[in-house]
């Protein structure tokens, strides 16, 4: 699938519409899209990595928890995510290896500050052309 995401117009916040050929690609693309909005993702090396495991009640809850966990890497630890490899994924649990760079103010441009991932209008669904999700962020 060539298009990973597109921006969603939203009155008070900021949103993305994410695409993937399957659920693994959808969740990896959601992480990529989040950090593509935050920084110049092509400038990241992704030399360091960590494993992340999250759970949720359903696909939508899992997506929110996944994006909250990787957003914490930025907001809480000043780490910028380059990519995520989804290692295992069910409707209730995700395990991934995340590649990141430590933030260096002289090297990394921050385009958009995102405060939180919201449940507002969240959806994750599969269809004949693949998977898609809509996610709204508090900025």
Short mmCIF file of C-alpha atoms in Angstrom, two decimals:
data_model
loop_
_atom_site.label_atom_id
_atom_site.label_comp_id
_atom_site.label_asym_id
_atom_site.label_seq_id
_atom_site.Cartn_x
_atom_site.Cartn_y
_atom_site.Cartn_z
CA UNK A 1 0.00 0.00 0.00
CA UNK A 2 1.61 3.27 -1.07
CA UNK A 3 -0.34 5.82 0.98
CA UNK A 4 0.39 5.47 4.71
CA UNK A 5 -1.82 8.27 6.02
CA UNK A 6 -3.54 11.58 5.36
CA UNK A 7 -4.44 14.46 7.64
CA UNK A 8 -8.00 14.87 8.91
CA UNK A 9 -9.52 18.33 9.24
CA UNK A 10 -10.91 18.69 12.74
CA UNK A 11 -12.14 21.85 14.44
CA UNK A 12 -10.39 21.70 17.82
CA UNK A 13 -7.74 19.05 17.49
CA UNK A 14 -5.69 17.25 14.86
CA UNK A 15 -6.32 13.92 13.22
CA UNK A 16 -4.92 11.34 10.83
CA UNK A 17 -6.50 8.71 8.64
CA UNK A 18 -4.08 5.76 8.48
CA UNK A 19 -3.98 2.91 5.97
CA UNK A 20 -2.42 -0.55 5.85
CA UNK A 21 -2.72 -3.67 3.74
CA UNK A 22 -3.14 -5.67 6.96
CA UNK A 23 -3.39 -4.99 10.71
CA UNK A 24 0.40 -5.18 11.22
CA UNK A 25 1.04 -2.57 8.55
CA UNK A 26 -1.78 -0.37 9.87
CA UNK A 27 -0.33 -0.20 13.39
CA UNK A 28 3.22 0.34 12.08
CA UNK A 29 1.97 3.09 9.75
CA UNK A 30 0.07 4.75 12.61
CA UNK A 31 3.31 5.01 14.61
CA UNK A 32 5.16 6.31 11.56
CA UNK A 33 2.42 8.87 10.81
CA UNK A 34 2.39 10.14 14.40
CA UNK A 35 6.11 10.87 14.33
CA UNK A 36 6.04 12.14 10.76
CA UNK A 37 3.65 14.81 12.04
CA UNK A 38 5.88 15.55 15.06
CA UNK A 39 9.26 15.76 13.31
CA UNK A 40 11.18 15.38 10.06
CA UNK A 41 11.08 11.58 10.24
CA UNK A 42 13.38 11.14 7.23
CA UNK A 43 16.14 12.85 9.25
CA UNK A 44 16.03 10.18 11.96
CA UNK A 45 18.46 7.25 12.00
CA UNK A 46 16.55 4.91 14.32
CA UNK A 47 19.83 3.52 15.67
CA UNK A 48 18.44 2.64 19.11
CA UNK A 49 15.51 0.35 19.81
CA UNK A 50 13.22 -0.94 22.52
CA UNK A 51 10.40 -3.46 22.78
CA UNK A 52 6.89 -2.31 23.63
CA UNK A 53 3.87 -4.42 24.55
CA UNK A 54 0.38 -2.97 24.99
CA UNK A 55 -3.10 -4.39 25.44
CA UNK A 56 -6.61 -3.17 24.76
CA UNK A 57 -10.26 -4.19 24.89
CA UNK A 58 -10.66 -4.12 21.10
CA UNK A 59 -8.88 -2.83 17.97
CA UNK A 60 -9.72 0.83 18.67
CA UNK A 61 -8.65 0.67 22.32
CA UNK A 62 -5.47 -1.13 21.29
CA UNK A 63 -4.68 1.61 18.75
CA UNK A 64 -5.14 4.36 21.33
CA UNK A 65 -2.99 2.51 23.89
CA UNK A 66 -0.31 1.79 21.27
CA UNK A 67 -0.07 5.41 20.15
CA UNK A 68 -0.16 6.67 23.75
CA UNK A 69 2.73 4.39 24.63
CA UNK A 70 4.92 5.55 21.75
CA UNK A 71 3.89 9.19 22.23
CA UNK A 72 5.18 8.81 25.80
CA UNK A 73 8.60 8.03 24.31
CA UNK A 74 8.59 11.60 23.00
CA UNK A 75 6.68 13.47 25.73
CA UNK A 76 8.22 11.59 28.65
CA UNK A 77 11.66 10.52 27.45
CA UNK A 78 12.47 12.86 24.50
CA UNK A 79 12.87 9.96 22.06
CA UNK A 80 11.78 10.36 18.42
CA UNK A 81 10.44 7.20 16.79
CA UNK A 82 11.72 6.37 13.30
CA UNK A 83 9.85 3.11 12.76
CA UNK A 84 8.06 0.24 14.44
CA UNK A 85 8.12 -3.43 13.56
CA UNK A 86 5.01 -5.19 14.79
CA UNK A 87 6.19 -8.52 16.16
CA UNK A 88 2.82 -9.95 17.21
CA UNK A 89 -0.70 -8.58 17.03
CA UNK A 90 -4.16 -9.69 18.06
CA UNK A 91 -7.28 -7.63 18.69
CA UNK A 92 -6.25 -7.32 22.35
CA UNK A 93 -2.44 -7.30 22.39
CA UNK A 94 0.44 -5.82 20.43
CA UNK A 95 4.17 -6.40 20.74
CA UNK A 96 6.60 -4.30 18.70
CA UNK A 97 10.22 -3.36 18.29
CA UNK A 98 10.51 0.44 18.04
CA UNK A 99 13.52 2.23 16.50
CA UNK A 100 14.25 5.75 17.74
CA UNK A 101 16.73 8.61 18.14
CA UNK A 102 17.32 10.63 21.29
CA UNK A 103 16.19 14.22 20.69
CA UNK A 104 19.01 16.65 19.90
CA UNK A 105 17.70 20.25 19.68
CA UNK A 106 20.36 21.35 17.18
CA UNK A 107 19.62 18.38 14.91
CA UNK A 108 15.88 17.66 15.16
CA UNK A 109 13.07 19.96 14.09
CA UNK A 110 9.80 19.64 16.02
CA UNK A 111 6.96 20.54 13.63
CA UNK A 112 3.94 19.80 15.84
CA UNK A 113 3.59 19.21 19.56
CA UNK A 114 1.01 16.52 20.29
CA UNK A 115 -0.20 16.32 23.88
CA UNK A 116 -2.39 13.24 23.79
CA UNK A 117 -4.11 10.53 21.76
CA UNK A 118 -7.88 10.70 22.21
CA UNK A 119 -10.81 8.29 21.92
CA UNK A 120 -12.80 10.98 20.08
CA UNK A 121 -14.10 9.46 16.81
CA UNK A 122 -11.55 6.62 16.99
CA UNK A 123 -12.07 3.75 14.60
CA UNK A 124 -10.08 0.79 13.32
CA UNK A 125 -11.59 -1.41 10.65
CA UNK A 126 -10.78 -3.84 7.88
CA UNK A 127 -12.33 -3.86 4.45
CA UNK A 128 -11.85 -5.27 0.97
CA UNK A 129 -9.00 -2.84 0.21
CA UNK A 130 -7.16 -3.30 3.53
CA UNK A 131 -7.21 -1.81 7.01
CA UNK A 132 -7.79 1.80 8.06
CA UNK A 133 -8.00 3.87 11.22
CA UNK A 134 -9.02 7.39 12.18
CA UNK A 135 -7.27 8.93 15.17
CA UNK A 136 -7.71 12.38 16.73
CA UNK A 137 -4.93 14.00 18.79
CA UNK A 138 -5.02 16.76 21.37
CA UNK A 139 -2.50 19.44 20.39
#
